[in-house]
Amino acid sequence: MQALATVPVATALPQQPVPTGGGRQGGGPRPGGAPQAPGEPLDYAVPDDVGEPVPHFFQAAQLAALTRLGDLLVPAADDEPGAVVARAPEFLDFLLSRSPVERQTLYRTGTDALNAQAARQFGKAFGETSAAEADAIVEPLRNAWSYAPTDPFEAFLRTAYRDLRQATASSRARAVATGNVQTVRWLRPL
Amino acid sequence: MAEIYDVIVVGSGAAGGMAAHALTARGARVLVLEAGAPNTDRTFEQKATYDLPFQGFGDPTKVPHVFQASEANENQWVSERQVPYSYPAGVPYNWVRVRMTGGRTNYWARMSFRLSDLEFKGKDFDGFGENWPLDHAELAPFYERAETIFQVAGKSEGLSQLPDGKFVERDTNYGPVAQRLVDIAKARGIPNTLTRSALGRGGQASSANLLLPDALKTGRLTLVPNAVAREISVDRQTGRVNGVHFVDRLSGRERHARGRFVVVGAGCLESTRLLLNSNIANSSDALGRYLHDQFYITNTIWAINPDVRDGKIARNTAGGNGYMPRFRNLQKNEKHDFIRGYALQWSLGGSPGLDYFPGYGESQRAAMERHQGAGFTATAMGDVLPRADNRVTINRDVVDDFGIPTLHIACRYTDNEFNMAADAVRVLEELSHEMGFEVLTRRPEMYPPGYSIHEVGTCRMGDDPKTSVLNRWNQSHDIPNLLVVDGSSFVSAGYQNPTMTILALSLRASEHLADLVDKRDL
């Protein structure tokens, strides 16, 4: 360790080969010369198709509660996938992992409150509730709309409902199932 | 050796663009330093929302305070990661910034109003704050020229609280429901007019198409995009400014440009930041203070016209929109729990979204559909008082991506604004009831300060060098060859959108500067 630390950094770096133009040098990168001509376009798959989302933000019980909430509030209809098939809860897990702490707290305490209420009223986790039981727990959604609900549980329900709707409507699963692709005019970085 | 310019202008939006326009017309050789890209670099592609990294929700760390941004356009605003700013815990400020040739005139809502003497001489009227060192009559010729360039459409009304301009004259065309609302409001002393809006040319009303091209045609403008001003340099012997240090946005290299005059028009808070970072022009201690804007509340009310919902009248007769200019405290003896006033921009015939209806699922969706086209809503835009302790300071511990110290913004609304917002809700409720509408929601909560993108006041004008940064010609009291020509020079904001006033002030200040140069007065 001592010996390594005293080696000057510069000498530890391999000497860079001097680019010599178009000549290919072993299996390394092509430092200079003309780019290769583009080949035949290849048939690519996308990450969503080949791997399950891996949640990082929610604890398992919280994600199960949000998933049940998604199924209740944004159910599948006819050919339209609902929040669960659209993987909206898993998307929100990703979004929340990057979000400000106030938003994270709203969701963590909100999903915990869903489970706590289900345990108190029905002796089970919110994820295990029937439609009628879950409906009773989301009662605050029937209050008259307010921009700044004083009850944090109502604030959570309203935010989660809006986010679950949007995440479902904009999902790849929804686009594939309905043939209706939501698009935007995306401006490139300046 | 690079040229010594007659004038270096920092910024190319409404303020900087107008300065370049006016100064080159008068023969000055002008260098404009613009922090952003050429506005022609704006290119887009059509993308599926699910292909965006955040599926349309937007990157929560990029522009979290720009409520106007979406994931589709979030690249067009200044990234809060690249150029951060701070505020006291729990007191957010929404600093909404664009760096692009033409500045925020590439995106503005084009609302084009004049201030009245109720604003210019507000202290005479209610005793609060300071008067401007000029009045409407003095600024009127410059307003008129700005309105001509920007092709402002509007209706002349002869209202004392909202002076008429040189308009592309329009007439009102209210439908029957809208006319009834206008009549009911009039009976309560609330006037109505059309919104006044810049038509511009070719579908664009920006500094980049209305101001900069003419300046370039003179052959006397050098326009440099991607040049981020870091500090204004001062000649130690004379105490006058002599140039600007700037950082090349793309390479990170620093350069120094030389000029005989420096005109700062980088937007209220960027201009203030530049002066504070340069450690100049602050013998008054007013620099950075008196930050204010207009508070905004969108959807201050949602009400329902039951005649539309119940199919008693056709939806296409129930629409309309208009603008109620300030109607409070026009007389000195009015008794309200606030001074000054607000405007209401209203619309009939809209459709409240799903969230406004209770419950979820089919019944909620059906309720929303039943109310299509039956809505009445309004945005309240209120006068915010300039206060010395609403201020910005430099946070030397945090620098941006260009190594420039960042801004700390401490700004909060007070009871005058909260009481005004409550009054706006009350008035809209009363109008709704008299119209026979059913009130669905009311909203007295304003957005955080800054949201309106009308921030002004941190570099204010005045006749007294002890209480103001600039004189009546937008010149620094301390350094006569330094001017600041944007919204930071405002003494009070009024309830009106500020762009026309910024354009008029910049034009007036720039021509006065040209006069001084002609007379060799400087």
XYZ file of C-alpha atoms in Angstrom:
712
model
C 0.000 0.000 0.000
C 2.785 2.342 1.022
C 4.747 1.512 -2.121
C 1.737 2.050 -4.377
C 0.959 5.418 -2.853
C 4.420 6.762 -3.611
C 4.326 5.882 -7.298
C 3.861 9.138 -9.226
C 0.455 9.089 -10.861
C 1.695 10.016 -14.305
C 3.951 6.995 -14.644
C 1.117 4.701 -13.624
C -0.770 5.658 -16.772
C -0.117 3.609 -19.886
C 1.474 5.504 -22.723
C -1.151 6.577 -25.254
C -0.400 5.264 -28.744
C 0.013 8.057 -31.255
C -2.865 8.009 -33.764
C -1.628 7.141 -37.209
C -4.661 7.944 -39.329
C -6.925 5.307 -40.787
C -4.926 2.240 -39.811
C -6.768 -0.103 -37.437
C -4.660 -0.811 -34.354
C -5.442 -4.150 -32.811
C -8.894 -4.377 -31.234
C -8.829 -0.874 -29.712
C -10.912 2.163 -30.549
C -10.387 4.019 -33.810
C -8.680 7.230 -32.780
C -8.727 8.880 -36.184
C -9.612 8.442 -39.827
C -12.933 8.239 -41.597
C -15.961 6.882 -39.711
C -17.345 3.555 -40.844
C -20.227 3.628 -43.272
C -23.552 2.941 -41.537
C -24.618 -0.670 -41.933
C -28.045 -2.251 -42.223
C -30.391 -0.962 -39.507
C -30.669 -3.574 -36.777
C -33.819 -4.673 -35.046
C -33.492 -3.446 -31.453
C -35.583 -4.241 -28.410
C -36.039 -1.767 -25.549
C -35.181 -2.219 -21.868
C -38.867 -2.188 -20.881
C -39.446 -5.316 -22.953
C -36.677 -7.434 -21.519
C -36.482 -6.651 -17.817
C -38.785 -6.191 -14.851
C -38.608 -2.779 -13.144
C -36.555 -2.910 -9.935
C -37.962 -0.577 -7.268
C -35.520 1.434 -5.186
C -37.651 3.970 -3.369
C -40.574 2.217 -1.713
C -40.454 -0.572 0.817
C -42.312 -3.663 -0.401
C -45.398 -2.950 1.742
C -45.553 0.636 0.493
C -45.307 -0.392 -3.146
C -47.980 -3.052 -2.612
C -50.283 -0.364 -1.196
C -49.633 1.994 -4.102
C -50.240 -0.839 -6.556
C -53.601 -1.632 -4.927
C -54.455 2.081 -5.049
C -53.563 2.162 -8.751
C -55.783 -0.830 -9.439
C -58.669 0.824 -7.608
C -58.379 4.339 -9.072
C -57.096 3.576 -12.583
C -58.483 0.126 -13.400
C -58.156 -1.618 -16.737
C -61.067 -0.991 -19.106
C -61.830 -2.949 -22.293
C -58.522 -3.011 -24.176
C -56.978 -0.266 -22.087
C -54.421 -1.377 -19.539
C -54.868 0.142 -16.107
C -52.185 1.425 -13.767
C -50.986 -2.055 -12.764
C -50.383 -3.412 -16.271
C -48.904 -0.028 -17.269
C -46.436 -0.436 -14.383
C -47.369 3.040 -13.188
C -46.511 2.300 -9.523
C -43.029 1.128 -10.503
C -42.562 4.213 -12.677
C -43.547 6.426 -9.741
C -41.016 4.557 -7.608
C -38.350 5.644 -10.108
C -39.665 9.235 -10.319
C -39.812 9.556 -6.527
C -36.275 8.239 -6.140
C -35.178 11.454 -7.922
C -37.745 13.806 -6.394
C -37.466 16.470 -3.680
C -37.766 15.223 -0.120
C -41.212 16.823 0.438
C -42.651 14.738 -2.379
C -40.913 11.607 -1.086
C -42.305 12.173 2.391
C -45.825 12.696 1.037
C -45.719 9.288 -0.667
C -43.976 7.395 2.127
C -46.340 8.613 4.820
C -49.306 8.287 2.464
C -48.687 4.653 1.592
C -47.968 3.895 5.250
C -51.287 5.516 6.143
C -53.113 3.314 3.616
C -51.690 0.223 5.314
C -52.328 1.529 8.814
C -55.971 2.311 8.046
C -56.514 -1.056 6.393
C -54.995 -2.789 9.420
C -57.160 -0.812 11.828
C -60.431 -1.151 9.938
C -60.063 -4.559 8.313
C -57.097 -6.248 9.974
C -55.114 -6.601 6.770
C -52.692 -4.747 4.529
C -54.190 -2.257 2.050
C -52.872 -4.487 -0.752
C -55.181 -7.270 0.471
C -58.359 -5.211 0.714
C -61.470 -5.849 -1.355
C -62.829 -3.154 -3.650
C -65.450 -2.128 -1.056
C -62.880 -1.986 1.750
C -60.394 0.018 -0.325
C -63.191 2.348 -1.428
C -64.013 3.138 2.207
C -60.395 4.049 2.895
C -60.125 6.507 -0.023
C -63.209 8.361 1.195
C -61.366 11.762 1.347
C -61.343 11.769 -2.468
C -65.075 12.570 -2.228
C -64.403 15.859 -0.452
C -64.893 19.018 -2.465
C -61.711 19.843 -4.349
C -59.238 22.099 -2.626
C -55.823 23.275 -3.799
C -54.262 22.973 -0.408
C -55.966 20.147 1.516
C -55.270 20.506 5.216
C -55.351 16.723 5.698
C -52.018 15.240 4.513
C -53.724 11.912 3.723
C -56.146 13.656 1.366
C -53.236 15.561 -0.180
C -51.470 12.252 -0.775
C -54.545 10.589 -2.291
C -55.116 13.464 -4.710
C -51.470 13.606 -5.760
C -51.191 9.838 -6.160
C -54.425 9.664 -8.142
C -53.234 12.352 -10.567
C -49.769 10.808 -10.898
C -51.124 7.292 -11.405
C -53.472 8.558 -14.141
C -50.711 10.419 -15.925
C -48.183 7.594 -15.620
C -50.748 5.168 -17.031
C -51.851 7.405 -19.913
C -48.257 8.060 -20.973
C -47.073 4.446 -20.650
C -45.724 2.287 -23.425
C -48.176 -0.473 -22.414
C -51.121 1.866 -22.995
C -49.728 2.980 -26.364
C -49.121 -0.590 -27.533
C -52.541 -1.841 -26.400
C -54.579 1.007 -27.868
C -52.416 1.985 -30.837
C -52.716 5.536 -29.514
C -49.250 6.933 -28.988
C -49.110 10.107 -26.868
C -46.413 12.294 -28.405
C -44.710 15.568 -27.565
C -42.725 18.131 -29.507
C -39.460 17.640 -27.684
C -36.992 20.519 -27.833
C -33.344 19.544 -27.965
C -30.820 20.964 -25.501
C -29.438 24.348 -26.549
C -6.096 43.760 -29.988
C -9.879 43.533 -29.948
C -11.935 46.648 -30.644
C -12.979 48.997 -27.845
C -16.746 49.232 -28.310
C -18.749 52.359 -27.690
C -21.216 50.346 -25.648
C -21.260 46.811 -24.296
C -24.804 45.586 -23.730
C -25.285 42.569 -21.465
C -28.349 40.572 -22.496
C -30.418 40.483 -25.684
C -34.022 40.265 -24.448
C -36.532 43.094 -24.212
C -34.111 45.380 -22.352
C -30.806 44.538 -24.058
C -32.380 44.111 -27.497
C -34.047 47.530 -27.292
C -30.795 49.133 -26.109
C -28.923 47.621 -29.066
C -31.709 48.764 -31.407
C -31.714 52.344 -30.135
C -27.948 52.797 -29.750
C -26.961 51.409 -33.160
C -29.653 53.593 -34.754
C -27.882 56.575 -33.218
C -24.491 55.546 -34.596
C -22.889 53.727 -31.658
C -20.775 50.622 -32.178
C -22.373 48.074 -29.870
C -21.301 44.684 -28.578
C -24.104 42.485 -27.202
C -23.085 39.650 -24.896
C -25.826 37.019 -24.690
C -25.409 34.130 -22.242
C -27.510 31.717 -24.315
C -27.477 30.120 -27.733
C -28.697 31.657 -31.001
C -32.462 31.356 -30.944
C -32.334 29.560 -34.292
C -30.706 26.663 -32.432
C -34.138 25.726 -31.158
C -34.898 22.447 -32.900
C -37.305 19.728 -31.940
C -38.293 16.195 -32.674
C -41.609 14.443 -32.239
C -41.218 11.859 -29.487
C -43.498 9.354 -27.858
C -44.042 10.448 -24.264
C -43.006 7.003 -23.030
C -39.610 7.486 -24.693
C -38.830 10.479 -22.495
C -36.675 9.531 -19.483
C -39.354 10.714 -17.063
C -42.332 9.700 -19.177
C -43.482 13.323 -19.507
C -43.274 14.167 -15.785
C -39.967 15.978 -16.259
C -36.647 15.549 -14.487
C -37.402 16.568 -10.877
C -33.906 18.016 -10.432
C -33.589 20.129 -13.567
C -36.088 23.014 -13.279
C -38.197 22.117 -10.229
C -39.212 25.763 -9.713
C -40.272 26.407 -13.277
C -43.941 25.457 -13.111
C -44.218 26.594 -16.739
C -41.822 23.862 -17.893
C -42.674 20.410 -19.155
C -40.372 17.539 -20.036
C -40.884 18.490 -23.704
C -39.375 21.965 -23.209
C -37.287 21.634 -20.049
C -34.043 22.066 -22.030
C -35.058 25.632 -22.914
C -34.966 26.946 -19.348
C -31.851 27.561 -17.307
C -31.060 24.348 -15.446
C -31.050 24.747 -11.674
C -28.267 22.171 -11.575
C -26.092 24.258 -13.902
C -26.878 27.685 -12.418
C -28.262 27.021 -8.932
C -29.712 29.537 -6.519
C -30.873 29.275 -2.936
C -33.596 30.590 -0.656
C -34.351 30.372 3.071
C -35.738 26.987 4.185
C -39.470 26.837 3.613
C -39.616 30.115 1.639
C -39.264 29.040 -1.992
C -38.713 31.481 -4.818
C -39.492 30.483 -8.393
C -36.703 31.960 -10.497
C -37.765 31.351 -14.098
C -34.914 31.933 -16.533
C -34.255 31.589 -20.244
C -30.810 31.972 -21.775
C -31.240 32.367 -25.484
C -30.802 35.159 -28.018
C -33.908 37.274 -27.497
C -34.164 36.116 -23.883
C -37.602 35.615 -22.415
C -39.254 37.483 -25.296
C -38.992 34.136 -27.086
C -41.577 32.787 -24.653
C -43.583 35.641 -23.161
C -47.382 35.673 -23.165
C -47.195 39.000 -25.116
C -49.421 40.864 -22.659
C -48.668 44.511 -23.351
C -49.803 47.099 -20.832
C -48.704 50.527 -19.689
C -48.272 51.566 -16.094
C -50.356 54.548 -14.994
C -49.598 57.410 -12.638
C -51.248 55.330 -9.910
C -48.017 53.309 -10.146
C -45.511 56.018 -11.087
C -46.777 58.261 -8.302
C -48.019 55.596 -5.902
C -46.452 57.190 -2.838
C -48.344 60.436 -3.469
C -51.511 58.387 -3.541
C -51.217 56.035 -0.564
C -47.965 56.992 1.140
C -46.228 53.664 0.650
C -42.732 53.269 -0.818
C -41.308 55.745 -3.295
C -42.513 57.547 -6.385
C -40.807 56.864 -9.681
C -38.570 59.728 -10.833
C -40.777 60.045 -13.937
C -44.457 59.898 -14.825
C -46.673 58.475 -17.536
C -46.581 61.609 -19.691
C -42.808 61.464 -19.784
C -42.686 57.794 -20.753
C -45.670 57.913 -23.123
C -43.720 58.735 -26.335
C -41.420 55.786 -25.672
C -44.326 53.450 -24.894
C -45.829 54.523 -28.191
C -42.712 53.628 -30.174
C -42.355 50.274 -28.395
C -46.021 49.511 -29.094
C -45.512 50.370 -32.761
C -42.545 48.013 -33.073
C -44.333 45.217 -31.223
C -47.706 45.854 -32.920
C -49.842 45.860 -29.811
C -53.474 45.000 -30.413
C -56.023 46.382 -27.976
C -59.062 48.515 -27.456
C -58.799 52.172 -26.449
C -60.922 52.700 -23.342
C -59.802 55.939 -21.709
C -59.259 54.240 -18.335
C -57.103 56.236 -15.919
C -55.687 53.078 -14.295
C -54.662 51.527 -17.627
C -53.555 54.161 -20.148
C -54.367 53.462 -23.768
C -51.512 52.857 -26.163
C -50.871 53.079 -29.851
C -52.966 50.076 -30.721
C -53.834 47.962 -33.657
C -57.406 48.781 -32.679
C -59.677 45.850 -31.825
C -63.299 45.764 -30.800
C -64.984 43.603 -28.246
C -67.279 40.883 -29.474
C -68.856 39.449 -26.360
C -71.408 36.685 -26.634
C -74.625 37.019 -24.612
C -73.268 35.417 -21.424
C -70.036 37.375 -21.541
C -71.966 40.602 -22.115
C -74.068 39.888 -19.030
C -70.908 39.372 -16.973
C -69.459 42.638 -18.298
C -72.678 44.469 -17.404
C -72.850 43.003 -13.910
C -69.209 43.913 -13.314
C -69.748 47.431 -14.626
C -72.596 47.965 -12.181
C -70.100 47.170 -9.411
C -67.547 49.638 -10.779
C -65.395 46.953 -12.378
C -64.411 47.809 -15.954
C -63.643 45.312 -18.671
C -61.467 45.456 -21.729
C -59.725 43.113 -24.098
C -56.308 41.874 -23.137
C -53.652 43.958 -24.866
C -51.337 41.720 -26.769
C -48.279 42.128 -29.022
C -48.904 40.737 -32.505
C -45.304 41.150 -33.627
C -44.463 40.091 -37.147
C -44.651 36.705 -38.833
C -46.161 35.075 -35.762
C -43.248 36.114 -33.560
C -42.989 39.047 -31.152
C -39.460 38.720 -29.874
C -36.374 40.856 -29.532
C -34.805 38.315 -31.903
C -37.108 39.256 -34.787
C -38.262 42.793 -33.951
C -35.175 44.474 -32.477
C -31.910 42.670 -33.189
C -32.264 42.318 -37.005
C -32.607 46.106 -37.507
C -29.656 46.694 -35.212
C -27.562 44.209 -37.200
C -28.554 45.906 -40.475
C -26.803 49.094 -39.333
C -23.510 47.205 -39.471
C -22.698 48.556 -36.015
C -23.881 45.642 -33.861
C -21.663 42.718 -32.900
C -23.860 40.018 -31.377
C -22.118 37.250 -29.438
C -24.180 34.338 -28.155
C -22.882 31.887 -25.519
C -21.088 34.697 -23.673
C -21.854 34.512 -19.946
C -21.026 37.825 -18.245
C -19.142 37.236 -15.006
C -18.000 40.674 -13.845
C -17.952 44.288 -14.976
C -14.441 45.723 -14.847
C -13.614 49.138 -13.407
C -10.786 51.532 -14.272
C -9.139 52.082 -10.893
C -8.004 55.600 -11.775
C -11.290 56.996 -13.005
C -13.693 54.753 -11.111
C -15.599 54.213 -14.342
C -16.473 50.876 -15.856
C -14.373 49.885 -18.846
C -15.405 46.407 -19.903
C -16.926 43.042 -19.120
C -15.354 39.729 -18.202
C -17.305 36.892 -19.758
C -17.071 33.113 -19.962
C -17.551 31.234 -23.225
C -20.499 28.971 -22.391
C -19.253 26.184 -24.657
C -15.515 26.103 -23.894
C -15.444 27.588 -20.399
C -12.704 30.045 -21.439
C -12.800 33.554 -20.030
C -12.329 36.735 -22.049
C -12.490 40.449 -21.387
C -14.252 42.845 -23.761
C -13.660 46.597 -23.538
C -16.226 49.351 -23.901
C -16.717 53.040 -23.102
C -20.155 52.372 -21.632
C -21.762 49.288 -20.179
C -25.541 48.839 -20.433
C -26.860 45.961 -18.350
C -30.093 44.325 -19.475
C -29.732 40.717 -18.429
C -33.082 40.466 -16.646
C -33.788 41.795 -13.167
C -32.023 39.212 -11.039
C -29.148 38.342 -13.411
C -28.349 42.050 -13.800
C -28.395 42.465 -10.035
C -26.223 39.402 -9.581
C -23.710 40.786 -12.089
C -23.496 44.128 -10.276
C -23.226 42.488 -6.858
C -20.521 40.128 -8.126
C -18.693 43.137 -9.585
C -18.928 44.912 -6.236
C -20.032 48.211 -7.794
C -22.873 50.731 -7.856
C -24.101 50.077 -4.337
C -23.313 53.135 -2.215
C -27.065 53.303 -1.487
C -27.292 49.707 -0.188
C -30.479 49.499 -2.283
C -28.903 47.079 -4.793
C -30.546 43.695 -4.393
C -33.345 45.061 -2.204
C -37.025 45.762 -2.969
C -37.494 42.551 -4.959
C -41.154 42.294 -5.957
C -43.378 41.120 -8.789
C -47.058 40.375 -9.227
C -48.577 37.505 -7.312
C -50.460 35.124 -9.562
C -53.319 32.792 -8.830
C -54.510 30.791 -11.809
C -58.025 29.386 -11.475
C -58.783 31.683 -8.568
C -62.268 30.355 -9.038
C -63.967 27.655 -11.020
C -67.696 28.166 -11.359
C -70.274 26.391 -13.462
C -72.918 27.910 -15.677
C -75.859 25.541 -15.052
C -77.608 26.687 -18.245
C -74.797 25.155 -20.270
C -74.593 21.997 -18.186
C -78.351 21.448 -18.345
C -78.472 22.123 -22.091
C -80.657 25.225 -21.762
C -78.354 27.275 -23.935
C -75.973 26.273 -26.697
C -72.355 25.856 -25.656
C -71.128 28.023 -28.524
C -72.991 31.053 -27.161
C -71.621 30.762 -23.637
C -67.928 31.508 -24.198
C -65.806 34.627 -24.074
C -62.888 36.187 -22.290
C -61.699 39.530 -21.083
C -59.602 41.502 -18.667
C -60.712 43.493 -15.652
C -57.998 46.063 -14.905
C -57.444 47.260 -11.352
C -60.649 48.529 -9.776
C -59.638 48.751 -6.096
C -58.257 51.889 -4.418
C -58.739 54.085 -7.452
C -60.066 56.688 -4.998
C -58.210 57.738 -1.881
C -61.151 57.194 0.474
C -61.804 53.513 -0.297
C -61.729 51.242 2.737
C -60.031 47.916 2.117
C -57.639 45.839 4.194
C -54.983 46.341 1.525
C -53.542 49.155 -0.592
C -53.241 49.108 -4.421
C -55.018 46.462 -6.471
C -55.167 43.573 -8.893
C -56.430 42.585 -12.313
C -58.568 39.609 -13.265
C -58.202 37.850 -16.576
C -61.304 35.753 -17.054
C -62.657 33.163 -19.407
C -66.098 31.679 -19.954
C -66.758 28.420 -21.752
C -63.824 26.423 -20.428
C -63.965 22.909 -19.023
C -62.836 22.171 -15.468
C -60.548 19.134 -15.312
C -61.268 15.771 -13.719
C -59.707 16.666 -10.368
C -62.361 19.273 -9.576
C -65.092 16.628 -9.389
C -65.428 14.406 -6.330
C -64.698 10.706 -6.208
C -63.035 8.626 -8.887
C -63.865 6.250 -11.678
C -66.896 6.368 -13.979
C -69.066 8.713 -11.912
C -66.278 11.276 -11.728
C -65.582 11.043 -15.437
C -69.278 11.438 -16.242
C -69.495 14.533 -14.026
C -66.566 16.100 -15.828
C -68.094 15.407 -19.220
C -71.428 16.862 -18.171
C -69.688 20.148 -17.385
C -67.776 20.482 -20.651
C -67.820 24.095 -21.796
C -69.770 25.254 -18.726
C -66.845 26.707 -16.806
C -66.019 30.215 -15.627
C -62.517 30.822 -14.356
C -60.071 33.663 -13.811
C -56.449 34.420 -13.052
C -55.766 37.061 -10.400
C -52.649 39.200 -10.862
C -51.904 41.384 -7.878
C -49.683 44.324 -7.064
C -46.901 43.291 -4.652
C -45.405 45.970 -2.434
C -41.676 46.643 -2.733
C -40.067 45.979 0.642
C -36.415 46.519 1.589
C -36.048 43.146 3.302
C -37.226 41.193 0.255
C -33.769 40.988 -1.216
C -31.105 39.019 -3.001
C -27.529 38.534 -1.857
C -24.519 36.701 -3.234
C -23.856 33.205 -1.922
C -20.086 32.969 -2.325
C -20.044 29.375 -1.076
C -21.861 28.078 -4.135
C -20.700 28.841 -7.665
C -22.436 27.869 -10.900
C -20.957 25.761 -13.703
C -19.093 28.849 -14.935
C -17.464 29.516 -11.568
C -19.726 32.501 -10.857
C -21.049 32.958 -7.292
C -24.790 32.314 -7.082
C -27.780 34.201 -5.774
C -29.623 33.764 -2.495
C -33.193 35.016 -2.815
C -35.204 35.878 0.294
C -38.660 37.063 -0.694
C -42.012 36.563 0.937
C -45.495 37.939 0.489
C -47.177 39.756 3.329
C -50.684 40.532 4.523
C -51.243 43.202 1.881
C -50.893 40.530 -0.798
C -52.821 37.852 1.129
C -55.702 40.232 1.824
C -55.765 41.285 -1.807
C -55.930 37.636 -2.910
C -58.834 37.009 -0.526
C -60.618 40.036 -2.001
C -60.129 38.657 -5.522
C -61.743 35.372 -4.498
C -64.622 37.247 -2.851
C -65.259 39.417 -5.919
C -65.226 36.417 -8.254
C -67.623 34.543 -5.989
C -70.013 37.502 -5.900
C -69.896 37.889 -9.667
C -70.532 34.157 -10.034
C -73.522 34.229 -7.720
C -75.014 37.198 -9.491
C -74.562 35.365 -12.800
C -76.399 32.364 -11.328
C -73.260 30.220 -11.515
C -72.441 27.421 -9.063
C -69.037 27.818 -7.444
C -67.027 24.618 -7.750
C -63.733 25.741 -6.162
C -62.053 28.864 -4.876
C -58.358 29.388 -4.483
C -56.784 32.168 -2.426
C -53.314 30.527 -2.392
C -50.866 32.261 -4.686
C -47.862 30.662 -6.325
C -44.460 31.332 -4.739
C -42.907 34.730 -5.524
C -41.246 34.735 -8.939
C -43.853 32.560 -10.650
C -45.249 35.464 -12.702
C -41.753 35.959 -14.255
C -42.305 39.670 -13.571
C -39.549 40.160 -10.988
C -38.505 43.797 -10.680
C -37.077 46.382 -8.288
C -33.619 45.194 -7.152
C -31.780 48.057 -8.854
C -34.339 50.787 -8.549
C -34.371 54.298 -10.003
C -34.782 57.448 -7.968
C -33.677 61.030 -7.599
C -31.958 60.390 -4.260
C -28.610 58.547 -4.524
C -28.979 57.529 -0.891
C -32.095 55.432 -1.530
C -31.795 54.358 -5.163
C -29.239 52.687 -7.422
C -30.052 54.463 -10.692
C -30.966 58.003 -11.610
C -33.984 58.984 -13.711
C -32.091 58.000 -16.884
C -31.242 54.482 -15.675
C -27.643 55.569 -15.021
C -25.861 54.402 -11.904
C -25.684 57.240 -9.382
C -22.171 56.028 -8.525
C -20.786 55.326 -12.013
C -22.207 57.514 -14.791
C -21.049 55.303 -17.687
C -22.947 52.300 -16.283
C -26.653 51.850 -17.061
C -29.165 49.201 -16.052
C -32.196 49.163 -18.342
C -34.324 46.144 -17.406
C -37.069 45.453 -14.867
C -34.633 45.736 -11.971
C -34.905 49.524 -12.399
C -38.638 49.581 -11.506
C -39.687 51.432 -8.390
C -43.026 49.633 -8.180
C -44.514 46.847 -10.265
C -48.193 47.684 -10.447
C -50.570 44.925 -11.423
C -49.597 45.131 -15.112
C -47.286 42.866 -17.086
C -43.948 44.709 -17.283
C -42.553 44.109 -20.784
C -43.825 47.294 -22.464
C -42.476 49.372 -19.587
C -39.085 47.632 -19.839
C -38.985 48.347 -23.583
C -39.981 52.000 -23.094
C -37.456 52.575 -20.283
C -34.629 50.946 -22.231
C -35.437 53.013 -25.310
C -35.592 56.238 -23.305
C -32.379 55.521 -21.377
C -30.467 54.465 -24.502
C -31.442 57.584 -26.460
C -30.502 59.755 -23.519
C -27.133 58.017 -23.417
C -26.711 58.696 -27.150
C -27.577 62.382 -26.514
C -24.905 62.630 -23.830
C -22.333 61.079 -26.119
C -23.304 63.516 -28.909
C -22.962 66.443 -26.539
C -19.723 64.956 -25.112
C -21.346 65.307 -21.716
C -19.708 62.163 -20.406
